[in-house]
Amino acid sequence: MNTLLKILISTCVLIVISSGSELKAQKRRITSDFVFGLNFAEMDIEGANMYKKPKIGFLIGTNVNFKLISNFQVQTGFFVAKKGLRQDIEVYEEDKAAGQTTTEYTMRNTVANYIQVPLGIGYEVYLTRSFALNINAGGYAAYGFKGDHKIEEYTVITLNGTPYTSAIVETEIDTFSKRMWKRLDYGAYARVGAIYDIFTINLTYEYGLHNVSNEGSIMKNRNLAVALGFRF
């Protein structure tokens, strides 16, 4: 998170410094970006932020940019994004008197596919006739349309140095069932990007504000996305 903030701040400073020497390149008032990339999703779980690993998924969609005054713009779009949660949980117990240790392993893999619409304000500056930097920030709304939640569990008991492994128990349910996650999500996002000719690259951080859990716990989406694209 600190690294992301440094990137955002550094990009903002560079844009402000460079805007005074911007070349008067011809720019359209409405542009679109077709983008595709990867999500590195996590979940902020109140009181249980252990054993988490990034859930890697794809994203694909399009931005629409509406130029306002000078270099300011409104940005919206439509995306399909694969997010979710991964947890590899290991619980260890030792009974020295009995010469026994017990380790319980639980692997949770949750896939959550969303349709997502952002809406933000941005600033884009051309440093040359073909190279530009931009920053955008705003909010997003998302709807979960498909996903599955898989759990694998097994136990290893070591008695006097000899390990005994139980059978693996597997469970699978719908991510957006009444026992799992709510379909609706919303939050805030910040994005920095670059454009060269028709090619684009951007880095986005999404901070979910809605509790998506149906189980009584508090769970909010967190996501870092890297995307490439084409402007047309």
JSON list of C-alpha atoms in Angstrom, two decimals:
[
{"chain": "A", "resi": 1, "resn": "MET", "atom": "CA", "xyz": [0.00, 0.00, 0.00]},
{"chain": "A", "resi": 2, "resn": "ASN", "atom": "CA", "xyz": [2.85, 2.45, 0.85]},
{"chain": "A", "resi": 3, "resn": "THR", "atom": "CA", "xyz": [4.55, 1.63, -2.46]},
{"chain": "A", "resi": 4, "resn": "LEU", "atom": "CA", "xyz": [1.34, 2.31, -4.36]},
{"chain": "A", "resi": 5, "resn": "LEU", "atom": "CA", "xyz": [0.90, 5.69, -2.65]},
{"chain": "A", "resi": 6, "resn": "LYS", "atom": "CA", "xyz": [4.49, 6.64, -3.55]},
{"chain": "A", "resi": 7, "resn": "ILE", "atom": "CA", "xyz": [3.82, 5.76, -7.20]},
{"chain": "A", "resi": 8, "resn": "LEU", "atom": "CA", "xyz": [0.62, 7.81, -7.23]},
{"chain": "A", "resi": 9, "resn": "ILE", "atom": "CA", "xyz": [2.28, 10.84, -5.58]},
{"chain": "A", "resi": 10, "resn": "SER", "atom": "CA", "xyz": [5.35, 10.68, -7.85]},
{"chain": "A", "resi": 11, "resn": "THR", "atom": "CA", "xyz": [3.15, 10.52, -10.95]},
{"chain": "A", "resi": 12, "resn": "CYS", "atom": "CA", "xyz": [1.06, 13.49, -9.77]},
{"chain": "A", "resi": 13, "resn": "VAL", "atom": "CA", "xyz": [4.20, 15.59, -9.20]},
{"chain": "A", "resi": 14, "resn": "LEU", "atom": "CA", "xyz": [5.60, 14.66, -12.62]},
{"chain": "A", "resi": 15, "resn": "ILE", "atom": "CA", "xyz": [2.36, 15.58, -14.36]},
{"chain": "A", "resi": 16, "resn": "VAL", "atom": "CA", "xyz": [2.10, 18.96, -12.61]},
{"chain": "A", "resi": 17, "resn": "ILE", "atom": "CA", "xyz": [5.73, 19.84, -13.40]},
{"chain": "A", "resi": 18, "resn": "SER", "atom": "CA", "xyz": [5.42, 18.77, -17.02]},
{"chain": "A", "resi": 19, "resn": "SER", "atom": "CA", "xyz": [2.04, 20.35, -17.76]},
{"chain": "A", "resi": 20, "resn": "GLY", "atom": "CA", "xyz": [3.59, 23.80, -18.26]},
{"chain": "A", "resi": 21, "resn": "SER", "atom": "CA", "xyz": [5.70, 22.58, -21.17]},
{"chain": "A", "resi": 22, "resn": "GLU", "atom": "CA", "xyz": [3.01, 20.46, -22.80]},
{"chain": "A", "resi": 23, "resn": "LEU", "atom": "CA", "xyz": [3.06, 20.45, -26.58]},
{"chain": "A", "resi": 24, "resn": "LYS", "atom": "CA", "xyz": [-0.15, 21.59, -28.24]},
{"chain": "A", "resi": 25, "resn": "ALA", "atom": "CA", "xyz": [-1.01, 18.17, -29.60]},
{"chain": "A", "resi": 26, "resn": "GLN", "atom": "CA", "xyz": [-4.32, 17.66, -31.33]},
{"chain": "A", "resi": 27, "resn": "LYS", "atom": "CA", "xyz": [-6.63, 15.77, -28.92]},
{"chain": "A", "resi": 28, "resn": "ARG", "atom": "CA", "xyz": [-10.15, 14.51, -29.30]},
{"chain": "A", "resi": 29, "resn": "ARG", "atom": "CA", "xyz": [-12.75, 15.33, -26.67]},
{"chain": "A", "resi": 30, "resn": "ILE", "atom": "CA", "xyz": [-13.97, 11.72, -26.46]},
{"chain": "A", "resi": 31, "resn": "THR", "atom": "CA", "xyz": [-11.62, 8.73, -26.51]},
{"chain": "A", "resi": 32, "resn": "SER", "atom": "CA", "xyz": [-11.95, 5.05, -25.64]},
{"chain": "A", "resi": 33, "resn": "ASP", "atom": "CA", "xyz": [-9.44, 2.53, -24.32]},
{"chain": "A", "resi": 34, "resn": "PHE", "atom": "CA", "xyz": [-9.81, -1.21, -24.78]},
{"chain": "A", "resi": 35, "resn": "VAL", "atom": "CA", "xyz": [-7.89, -2.80, -21.89]},
{"chain": "A", "resi": 36, "resn": "PHE", "atom": "CA", "xyz": [-7.01, -6.26, -20.61]},
{"chain": "A", "resi": 37, "resn": "GLY", "atom": "CA", "xyz": [-4.83, -7.33, -17.72]},
{"chain": "A", "resi": 38, "resn": "LEU", "atom": "CA", "xyz": [-4.47, -9.02, -14.36]},
{"chain": "A", "resi": 39, "resn": "ASN", "atom": "CA", "xyz": [-6.03, -8.53, -10.94]},
{"chain": "A", "resi": 40, "resn": "PHE", "atom": "CA", "xyz": [-4.17, -9.29, -7.72]},
{"chain": "A", "resi": 41, "resn": "ALA", "atom": "CA", "xyz": [-7.17, -9.47, -5.40]},
{"chain": "A", "resi": 42, "resn": "GLU", "atom": "CA", "xyz": [-7.38, -9.83, -1.65]},
{"chain": "A", "resi": 43, "resn": "MET", "atom": "CA", "xyz": [-10.04, -9.37, 1.01]},
{"chain": "A", "resi": 44, "resn": "ASP", "atom": "CA", "xyz": [-9.84, -7.23, 4.13]},
{"chain": "A", "resi": 45, "resn": "ILE", "atom": "CA", "xyz": [-11.35, -9.51, 6.80]},
{"chain": "A", "resi": 46, "resn": "GLU", "atom": "CA", "xyz": [-11.95, -7.82, 10.13]},
{"chain": "A", "resi": 47, "resn": "GLY", "atom": "CA", "xyz": [-10.00, -9.67, 12.82]},
{"chain": "A", "resi": 48, "resn": "ALA", "atom": "CA", "xyz": [-8.88, -12.44, 10.45]},
{"chain": "A", "resi": 49, "resn": "ASN", "atom": "CA", "xyz": [-6.33, -11.05, 8.00]},
{"chain": "A", "resi": 50, "resn": "MET", "atom": "CA", "xyz": [-4.01, -14.04, 8.32]},
{"chain": "A", "resi": 51, "resn": "TYR", "atom": "CA", "xyz": [-2.84, -16.65, 5.83]},
{"chain": "A", "resi": 52, "resn": "LYS", "atom": "CA", "xyz": [-3.91, -14.60, 2.81]},
{"chain": "A", "resi": 53, "resn": "LYS", "atom": "CA", "xyz": [-2.39, -14.82, -0.65]},
{"chain": "A", "resi": 54, "resn": "PRO", "atom": "CA", "xyz": [-3.22, -12.70, -3.72]},
{"chain": "A", "resi": 55, "resn": "LYS", "atom": "CA", "xyz": [-5.94, -14.17, -5.90]},
{"chain": "A", "resi": 56, "resn": "ILE", "atom": "CA", "xyz": [-4.81, -13.70, -9.49]},
{"chain": "A", "resi": 57, "resn": "GLY", "atom": "CA", "xyz": [-7.51, -13.17, -12.09]},
{"chain": "A", "resi": 58, "resn": "PHE", "atom": "CA", "xyz": [-8.14, -11.45, -15.40]},
{"chain": "A", "resi": 59, "resn": "LEU", "atom": "CA", "xyz": [-9.86, -8.21, -16.33]},
{"chain": "A", "resi": 60, "resn": "ILE", "atom": "CA", "xyz": [-11.13, -7.05, -19.69]},
{"chain": "A", "resi": 61, "resn": "GLY", "atom": "CA", "xyz": [-13.18, -4.04, -20.69]},
{"chain": "A", "resi": 62, "resn": "THR", "atom": "CA", "xyz": [-13.19, -0.51, -22.00]},
{"chain": "A", "resi": 63, "resn": "ASN", "atom": "CA", "xyz": [-12.74, 3.03, -20.69]},
{"chain": "A", "resi": 64, "resn": "VAL", "atom": "CA", "xyz": [-14.54, 6.03, -22.13]},
{"chain": "A", "resi": 65, "resn": "ASN", "atom": "CA", "xyz": [-12.83, 9.40, -21.53]},
{"chain": "A", "resi": 66, "resn": "PHE", "atom": "CA", "xyz": [-14.70, 12.71, -21.85]},
{"chain": "A", "resi": 67, "resn": "LYS", "atom": "CA", "xyz": [-12.47, 15.78, -21.99]},
{"chain": "A", "resi": 68, "resn": "LEU", "atom": "CA", "xyz": [-13.69, 18.72, -19.92]},
{"chain": "A", "resi": 69, "resn": "ILE", "atom": "CA", "xyz": [-11.65, 21.90, -19.45]},
{"chain": "A", "resi": 70, "resn": "SER", "atom": "CA", "xyz": [-7.97, 21.88, -20.42]},
{"chain": "A", "resi": 71, "resn": "ASN", "atom": "CA", "xyz": [-6.48, 18.52, -19.39]},
{"chain": "A", "resi": 72, "resn": "PHE", "atom": "CA", "xyz": [-9.27, 17.43, -17.06]},
{"chain": "A", "resi": 73, "resn": "GLN", "atom": "CA", "xyz": [-11.52, 14.54, -17.97]},
{"chain": "A", "resi": 74, "resn": "VAL", "atom": "CA", "xyz": [-14.40, 12.36, -16.78]},
{"chain": "A", "resi": 75, "resn": "GLN", "atom": "CA", "xyz": [-13.73, 8.64, -17.08]},
{"chain": "A", "resi": 76, "resn": "THR", "atom": "CA", "xyz": [-16.19, 5.77, -17.01]},
{"chain": "A", "resi": 77, "resn": "GLY", "atom": "CA", "xyz": [-16.31, 2.32, -18.58]},
{"chain": "A", "resi": 78, "resn": "PHE", "atom": "CA", "xyz": [-17.45, -1.28, -18.41]},
{"chain": "A", "resi": 79, "resn": "PHE", "atom": "CA", "xyz": [-15.36, -4.22, -17.19]},
{"chain": "A", "resi": 80, "resn": "VAL", "atom": "CA", "xyz": [-15.54, -7.91, -16.46]},
{"chain": "A", "resi": 81, "resn": "ALA", "atom": "CA", "xyz": [-13.19, -8.67, -13.56]},
{"chain": "A", "resi": 82, "resn": "LYS", "atom": "CA", "xyz": [-12.23, -11.91, -11.86]},
{"chain": "A", "resi": 83, "resn": "LYS", "atom": "CA", "xyz": [-11.47, -11.36, -8.17]},
{"chain": "A", "resi": 84, "resn": "GLY", "atom": "CA", "xyz": [-11.73, -13.45, -5.01]},
{"chain": "A", "resi": 85, "resn": "LEU", "atom": "CA", "xyz": [-9.77, -14.72, -2.05]},
{"chain": "A", "resi": 86, "resn": "ARG", "atom": "CA", "xyz": [-7.07, -17.30, -1.32]},
{"chain": "A", "resi": 87, "resn": "GLN", "atom": "CA", "xyz": [-6.18, -18.56, 2.14]},
{"chain": "A", "resi": 88, "resn": "ASP", "atom": "CA", "xyz": [-3.80, -21.37, 3.11]},
{"chain": "A", "resi": 89, "resn": "ILE", "atom": "CA", "xyz": [-4.44, -21.92, 6.81]},
{"chain": "A", "resi": 90, "resn": "GLU", "atom": "CA", "xyz": [-2.18, -24.01, 9.03]},
{"chain": "A", "resi": 91, "resn": "VAL", "atom": "CA", "xyz": [-3.06, -24.60, 12.69]},
{"chain": "A", "resi": 92, "resn": "TYR", "atom": "CA", "xyz": [-0.45, -26.39, 14.81]},
{"chain": "A", "resi": 93, "resn": "GLU", "atom": "CA", "xyz": [-0.95, -27.93, 18.26]},
{"chain": "A", "resi": 94, "resn": "GLU", "atom": "CA", "xyz": [1.49, -29.90, 20.40]},
{"chain": "A", "resi": 95, "resn": "ASP", "atom": "CA", "xyz": [0.85, -32.27, 23.30]},
{"chain": "A", "resi": 96, "resn": "LYS", "atom": "CA", "xyz": [4.27, -32.88, 24.81]},
{"chain": "A", "resi": 97, "resn": "ALA", "atom": "CA", "xyz": [2.95, -35.26, 27.45]},
{"chain": "A", "resi": 98, "resn": "ALA", "atom": "CA", "xyz": [1.48, -37.56, 24.81]},
{"chain": "A", "resi": 99, "resn": "GLY", "atom": "CA", "xyz": [4.34, -37.05, 22.34]},
{"chain": "A", "resi": 100, "resn": "GLN", "atom": "CA", "xyz": [1.85, -35.91, 19.73]},
{"chain": "A", "resi": 101, "resn": "THR", "atom": "CA", "xyz": [1.52, -32.96, 17.36]},
{"chain": "A", "resi": 102, "resn": "THR", "atom": "CA", "xyz": [-1.54, -32.09, 15.30]},
{"chain": "A", "resi": 103, "resn": "THR", "atom": "CA", "xyz": [-1.50, -29.86, 12.22]},
{"chain": "A", "resi": 104, "resn": "GLU", "atom": "CA", "xyz": [-4.75, -28.90, 10.51]},
{"chain": "A", "resi": 105, "resn": "TYR", "atom": "CA", "xyz": [-4.51, -27.65, 6.92]},
{"chain": "A", "resi": 106, "resn": "THR", "atom": "CA", "xyz": [-7.29, -25.68, 5.24]},
{"chain": "A", "resi": 107, "resn": "MET", "atom": "CA", "xyz": [-7.04, -24.32, 1.69]},
{"chain": "A", "resi": 108, "resn": "ARG", "atom": "CA", "xyz": [-9.75, -21.85, 0.67]},
{"chain": "A", "resi": 109, "resn": "ASN", "atom": "CA", "xyz": [-10.03, -20.68, -2.92]},
{"chain": "A", "resi": 110, "resn": "THR", "atom": "CA", "xyz": [-12.86, -18.27, -3.73]},
{"chain": "A", "resi": 111, "resn": "VAL", "atom": "CA", "xyz": [-13.56, -17.05, -7.27]},
{"chain": "A", "resi": 112, "resn": "ALA", "atom": "CA", "xyz": [-15.80, -14.00, -7.70]},
{"chain": "A", "resi": 113, "resn": "ASN", "atom": "CA", "xyz": [-16.55, -12.71, -11.19]},
{"chain": "A", "resi": 114, "resn": "TYR", "atom": "CA", "xyz": [-17.88, -9.15, -11.37]},
{"chain": "A", "resi": 115, "resn": "ILE", "atom": "CA", "xyz": [-19.35, -6.77, -13.91]},
{"chain": "A", "resi": 116, "resn": "GLN", "atom": "CA", "xyz": [-17.90, -3.42, -12.90]},
{"chain": "A", "resi": 117, "resn": "VAL", "atom": "CA", "xyz": [-18.57, 0.22, -13.83]},
{"chain": "A", "resi": 118, "resn": "PRO", "atom": "CA", "xyz": [-16.19, 2.99, -12.66]},
{"chain": "A", "resi": 119, "resn": "LEU", "atom": "CA", "xyz": [-16.84, 6.73, -12.63]},
{"chain": "A", "resi": 120, "resn": "GLY", "atom": "CA", "xyz": [-14.01, 9.14, -11.93]},
{"chain": "A", "resi": 121, "resn": "ILE", "atom": "CA", "xyz": [-12.33, 12.47, -12.57]},
{"chain": "A", "resi": 122, "resn": "GLY", "atom": "CA", "xyz": [-8.92, 12.53, -14.20]},
{"chain": "A", "resi": 123, "resn": "TYR", "atom": "CA", "xyz": [-6.07, 14.67, -15.48]},
{"chain": "A", "resi": 124, "resn": "GLU", "atom": "CA", "xyz": [-4.15, 13.80, -18.65]},
{"chain": "A", "resi": 125, "resn": "VAL", "atom": "CA", "xyz": [-1.13, 15.65, -19.99]},
{"chain": "A", "resi": 126, "resn": "TYR", "atom": "CA", "xyz": [0.82, 15.08, -23.21]},
{"chain": "A", "resi": 127, "resn": "LEU", "atom": "CA", "xyz": [4.58, 15.40, -22.70]},
{"chain": "A", "resi": 128, "resn": "THR", "atom": "CA", "xyz": [5.23, 14.93, -26.43]},
{"chain": "A", "resi": 129, "resn": "ARG", "atom": "CA", "xyz": [2.94, 14.59, -29.43]},
{"chain": "A", "resi": 130, "resn": "SER", "atom": "CA", "xyz": [2.63, 10.84, -28.82]},
{"chain": "A", "resi": 131, "resn": "PHE", "atom": "CA", "xyz": [3.34, 10.29, -25.10]},
{"chain": "A", "resi": 132, "resn": "ALA", "atom": "CA", "xyz": [1.04, 11.19, -22.22]},
{"chain": "A", "resi": 133, "resn": "LEU", "atom": "CA", "xyz": [0.58, 10.50, -18.52]},
{"chain": "A", "resi": 134, "resn": "ASN", "atom": "CA", "xyz": [-2.71, 10.47, -16.67]},
{"chain": "A", "resi": 135, "resn": "ILE", "atom": "CA", "xyz": [-4.20, 10.06, -13.22]},
{"chain": "A", "resi": 136, "resn": "ASN", "atom": "CA", "xyz": [-7.80, 9.18, -12.40]},
{"chain": "A", "resi": 137, "resn": "ALA", "atom": "CA", "xyz": [-9.72, 8.68, -9.17]},
{"chain": "A", "resi": 138, "resn": "GLY", "atom": "CA", "xyz": [-13.33, 8.05, -8.27]},
{"chain": "A", "resi": 139, "resn": "GLY", "atom": "CA", "xyz": [-15.73, 5.30, -7.36]},
{"chain": "A", "resi": 140, "resn": "TYR", "atom": "CA", "xyz": [-16.96, 2.03, -8.80]},
{"chain": "A", "resi": 141, "resn": "ALA", "atom": "CA", "xyz": [-20.03, -0.18, -8.58]},
{"chain": "A", "resi": 142, "resn": "ALA", "atom": "CA", "xyz": [-19.89, -3.91, -9.25]},
{"chain": "A", "resi": 143, "resn": "TYR", "atom": "CA", "xyz": [-22.25, -6.87, -9.51]},
{"chain": "A", "resi": 144, "resn": "GLY", "atom": "CA", "xyz": [-21.12, -10.45, -8.88]},
{"chain": "A", "resi": 145, "resn": "PHE", "atom": "CA", "xyz": [-22.60, -12.75, -11.49]},
{"chain": "A", "resi": 146, "resn": "LYS", "atom": "CA", "xyz": [-20.68, -16.01, -11.08]},
{"chain": "A", "resi": 147, "resn": "GLY", "atom": "CA", "xyz": [-18.19, -17.74, -8.80]},
{"chain": "A", "resi": 148, "resn": "ASP", "atom": "CA", "xyz": [-17.35, -20.78, -6.73]},
{"chain": "A", "resi": 149, "resn": "HIS", "atom": "CA", "xyz": [-15.90, -21.29, -3.26]},
{"chain": "A", "resi": 150, "resn": "LYS", "atom": "CA", "xyz": [-13.75, -24.40, -2.75]},
{"chain": "A", "resi": 151, "resn": "ILE", "atom": "CA", "xyz": [-12.37, -25.72, 0.52]},
{"chain": "A", "resi": 152, "resn": "GLU", "atom": "CA", "xyz": [-9.87, -28.57, 1.00]},
{"chain": "A", "resi": 153, "resn": "GLU", "atom": "CA", "xyz": [-9.12, -29.77, 4.52]},
{"chain": "A", "resi": 154, "resn": "TYR", "atom": "CA", "xyz": [-6.94, -32.48, 6.01]},
{"chain": "A", "resi": 155, "resn": "THR", "atom": "CA", "xyz": [-5.12, -33.21, 9.27]},
{"chain": "A", "resi": 156, "resn": "VAL", "atom": "CA", "xyz": [-1.64, -34.57, 9.96]},
{"chain": "A", "resi": 157, "resn": "ILE", "atom": "CA", "xyz": [-1.13, -36.20, 13.37]},
{"chain": "A", "resi": 158, "resn": "THR", "atom": "CA", "xyz": [2.43, -37.06, 14.33]},
{"chain": "A", "resi": 159, "resn": "LEU", "atom": "CA", "xyz": [2.69, -39.58, 17.18]},
{"chain": "A", "resi": 160, "resn": "ASN", "atom": "CA", "xyz": [6.15, -40.43, 18.52]},
{"chain": "A", "resi": 161, "resn": "GLY", "atom": "CA", "xyz": [7.71, -39.25, 15.27]},
{"chain": "A", "resi": 162, "resn": "THR", "atom": "CA", "xyz": [5.34, -41.12, 12.94]},
{"chain": "A", "resi": 163, "resn": "PRO", "atom": "CA", "xyz": [2.98, -38.95, 10.81]},
{"chain": "A", "resi": 164, "resn": "TYR", "atom": "CA", "xyz": [-0.60, -40.01, 10.05]},
{"chain": "A", "resi": 165, "resn": "THR", "atom": "CA", "xyz": [-2.49, -38.07, 7.39]},
{"chain": "A", "resi": 166, "resn": "SER", "atom": "CA", "xyz": [-6.27, -38.00, 7.20]},
{"chain": "A", "resi": 167, "resn": "ALA", "atom": "CA", "xyz": [-8.30, -38.11, 4.00]},
{"chain": "A", "resi": 168, "resn": "ILE", "atom": "CA", "xyz": [-8.79, -34.81, 2.19]},
{"chain": "A", "resi": 169, "resn": "VAL", "atom": "CA", "xyz": [-12.28, -33.39, 2.62]},
{"chain": "A", "resi": 170, "resn": "GLU", "atom": "CA", "xyz": [-13.45, -31.19, -0.26]},
{"chain": "A", "resi": 171, "resn": "THR", "atom": "CA", "xyz": [-16.36, -28.76, -0.23]},
{"chain": "A", "resi": 172, "resn": "GLU", "atom": "CA", "xyz": [-17.65, -26.54, -3.04]},
{"chain": "A", "resi": 173, "resn": "ILE", "atom": "CA", "xyz": [-20.49, -23.99, -3.01]},
{"chain": "A", "resi": 174, "resn": "ASP", "atom": "CA", "xyz": [-21.60, -20.95, -5.02]},
{"chain": "A", "resi": 175, "resn": "THR", "atom": "CA", "xyz": [-19.65, -17.81, -4.05]},
{"chain": "A", "resi": 176, "resn": "PHE", "atom": "CA", "xyz": [-22.81, -15.70, -4.21]},
{"chain": "A", "resi": 177, "resn": "SER", "atom": "CA", "xyz": [-25.07, -18.05, -2.27]},
{"chain": "A", "resi": 178, "resn": "LYS", "atom": "CA", "xyz": [-26.91, -16.87, 0.84]},
{"chain": "A", "resi": 179, "resn": "ARG", "atom": "CA", "xyz": [-24.22, -18.51, 2.99]},
{"chain": "A", "resi": 180, "resn": "MET", "atom": "CA", "xyz": [-21.36, -16.68, 1.29]},
{"chain": "A", "resi": 181, "resn": "TRP", "atom": "CA", "xyz": [-21.00, -13.28, -0.39]},
{"chain": "A", "resi": 182, "resn": "LYS", "atom": "CA", "xyz": [-23.39, -10.53, -1.45]},
{"chain": "A", "resi": 183, "resn": "ARG", "atom": "CA", "xyz": [-23.49, -9.81, -5.16]},
{"chain": "A", "resi": 184, "resn": "LEU", "atom": "CA", "xyz": [-23.36, -6.01, -4.88]},
{"chain": "A", "resi": 185, "resn": "ASP", "atom": "CA", "xyz": [-20.04, -4.26, -4.25]},
{"chain": "A", "resi": 186, "resn": "TYR", "atom": "CA", "xyz": [-18.88, -0.66, -4.43]},
{"chain": "A", "resi": 187, "resn": "GLY", "atom": "CA", "xyz": [-15.81, 1.31, -3.47]},
{"chain": "A", "resi": 188, "resn": "ALA", "atom": "CA", "xyz": [-13.16, 3.85, -4.46]},
{"chain": "A", "resi": 189, "resn": "TYR", "atom": "CA", "xyz": [-10.29, 3.57, -6.92]},
{"chain": "A", "resi": 190, "resn": "ALA", "atom": "CA", "xyz": [-7.15, 5.42, -7.97]},
{"chain": "A", "resi": 191, "resn": "ARG", "atom": "CA", "xyz": [-5.35, 4.91, -11.28]},
{"chain": "A", "resi": 192, "resn": "VAL", "atom": "CA", "xyz": [-2.14, 6.07, -12.91]},
{"chain": "A", "resi": 193, "resn": "GLY", "atom": "CA", "xyz": [-1.36, 5.41, -16.53]},
{"chain": "A", "resi": 194, "resn": "ALA", "atom": "CA", "xyz": [0.70, 6.17, -19.60]},
{"chain": "A", "resi": 195, "resn": "ILE", "atom": "CA", "xyz": [-0.10, 6.39, -23.29]},
{"chain": "A", "resi": 196, "resn": "TYR", "atom": "CA", "xyz": [2.28, 6.00, -26.21]},
{"chain": "A", "resi": 197, "resn": "ASP", "atom": "CA", "xyz": [0.71, 6.46, -29.62]},
{"chain": "A", "resi": 198, "resn": "ILE", "atom": "CA", "xyz": [-2.30, 4.08, -29.40]},
{"chain": "A", "resi": 199, "resn": "PHE", "atom": "CA", "xyz": [-0.86, 1.87, -26.63]},
{"chain": "A", "resi": 200, "resn": "THR", "atom": "CA", "xyz": [-1.80, 2.27, -22.96]},
{"chain": "A", "resi": 201, "resn": "ILE", "atom": "CA", "xyz": [-0.66, 0.87, -19.63]},
{"chain": "A", "resi": 202, "resn": "ASN", "atom": "CA", "xyz": [-2.15, 1.58, -16.23]},
{"chain": "A", "resi": 203, "resn": "LEU", "atom": "CA", "xyz": [-1.99, 0.60, -12.57]},
{"chain": "A", "resi": 204, "resn": "THR", "atom": "CA", "xyz": [-5.19, 0.68, -10.51]},
{"chain": "A", "resi": 205, "resn": "TYR", "atom": "CA", "xyz": [-5.91, 0.17, -6.83]},
{"chain": "A", "resi": 206, "resn": "GLU", "atom": "CA", "xyz": [-9.47, -0.55, -5.70]},
{"chain": "A", "resi": 207, "resn": "TYR", "atom": "CA", "xyz": [-10.61, -0.09, -2.12]},
{"chain": "A", "resi": 208, "resn": "GLY", "atom": "CA", "xyz": [-13.93, -1.77, -1.42]},
{"chain": "A", "resi": 209, "resn": "LEU", "atom": "CA", "xyz": [-16.28, 0.05, 0.95]},
{"chain": "A", "resi": 210, "resn": "HIS", "atom": "CA", "xyz": [-19.13, -2.48, 1.08]},
{"chain": "A", "resi": 211, "resn": "ASN", "atom": "CA", "xyz": [-19.23, -5.50, 3.40]},
{"chain": "A", "resi": 212, "resn": "VAL", "atom": "CA", "xyz": [-19.77, -8.38, 0.95]},
{"chain": "A", "resi": 213, "resn": "SER", "atom": "CA", "xyz": [-20.14, -11.10, 3.58]},
{"chain": "A", "resi": 214, "resn": "ASN", "atom": "CA", "xyz": [-23.45, -12.83, 4.32]},
{"chain": "A", "resi": 215, "resn": "GLU", "atom": "CA", "xyz": [-21.93, -14.75, 7.24]},
{"chain": "A", "resi": 216, "resn": "GLY", "atom": "CA", "xyz": [-21.84, -12.02, 9.89]},
{"chain": "A", "resi": 217, "resn": "SER", "atom": "CA", "xyz": [-18.14, -11.20, 9.46]},
{"chain": "A", "resi": 218, "resn": "ILE", "atom": "CA", "xyz": [-16.93, -7.98, 7.82]},
{"chain": "A", "resi": 219, "resn": "MET", "atom": "CA", "xyz": [-15.19, -8.56, 4.47]},
{"chain": "A", "resi": 220, "resn": "LYS", "atom": "CA", "xyz": [-14.26, -5.88, 1.94]},
{"chain": "A", "resi": 221, "resn": "ASN", "atom": "CA", "xyz": [-12.62, -6.25, -1.45]},
{"chain": "A", "resi": 222, "resn": "ARG", "atom": "CA", "xyz": [-9.10, -5.01, -2.09]},
{"chain": "A", "resi": 223, "resn": "ASN", "atom": "CA", "xyz": [-7.57, -5.22, -5.54]},
{"chain": "A", "resi": 224, "resn": "LEU", "atom": "CA", "xyz": [-4.46, -4.16, -7.44]},
{"chain": "A", "resi": 225, "resn": "ALA", "atom": "CA", "xyz": [-4.77, -4.33, -11.24]},
{"chain": "A", "resi": 226, "resn": "VAL", "atom": "CA", "xyz": [-2.23, -3.97, -14.04]},
{"chain": "A", "resi": 227, "resn": "ALA", "atom": "CA", "xyz": [-3.60, -3.54, -17.56]},
{"chain": "A", "resi": 228, "resn": "LEU", "atom": "CA", "xyz": [-2.45, -2.98, -21.13]},
{"chain": "A", "resi": 229, "resn": "GLY", "atom": "CA", "xyz": [-4.64, -1.54, -23.83]},
{"chain": "A", "resi": 230, "resn": "PHE", "atom": "CA", "xyz": [-5.27, 0.30, -27.07]},
{"chain": "A", "resi": 231, "resn": "ARG", "atom": "CA", "xyz": [-6.72, 3.79, -27.47]},
{"chain": "A", "resi": 232, "resn": "PHE", "atom": "CA", "xyz": [-9.15, 4.39, -30.30]}
]
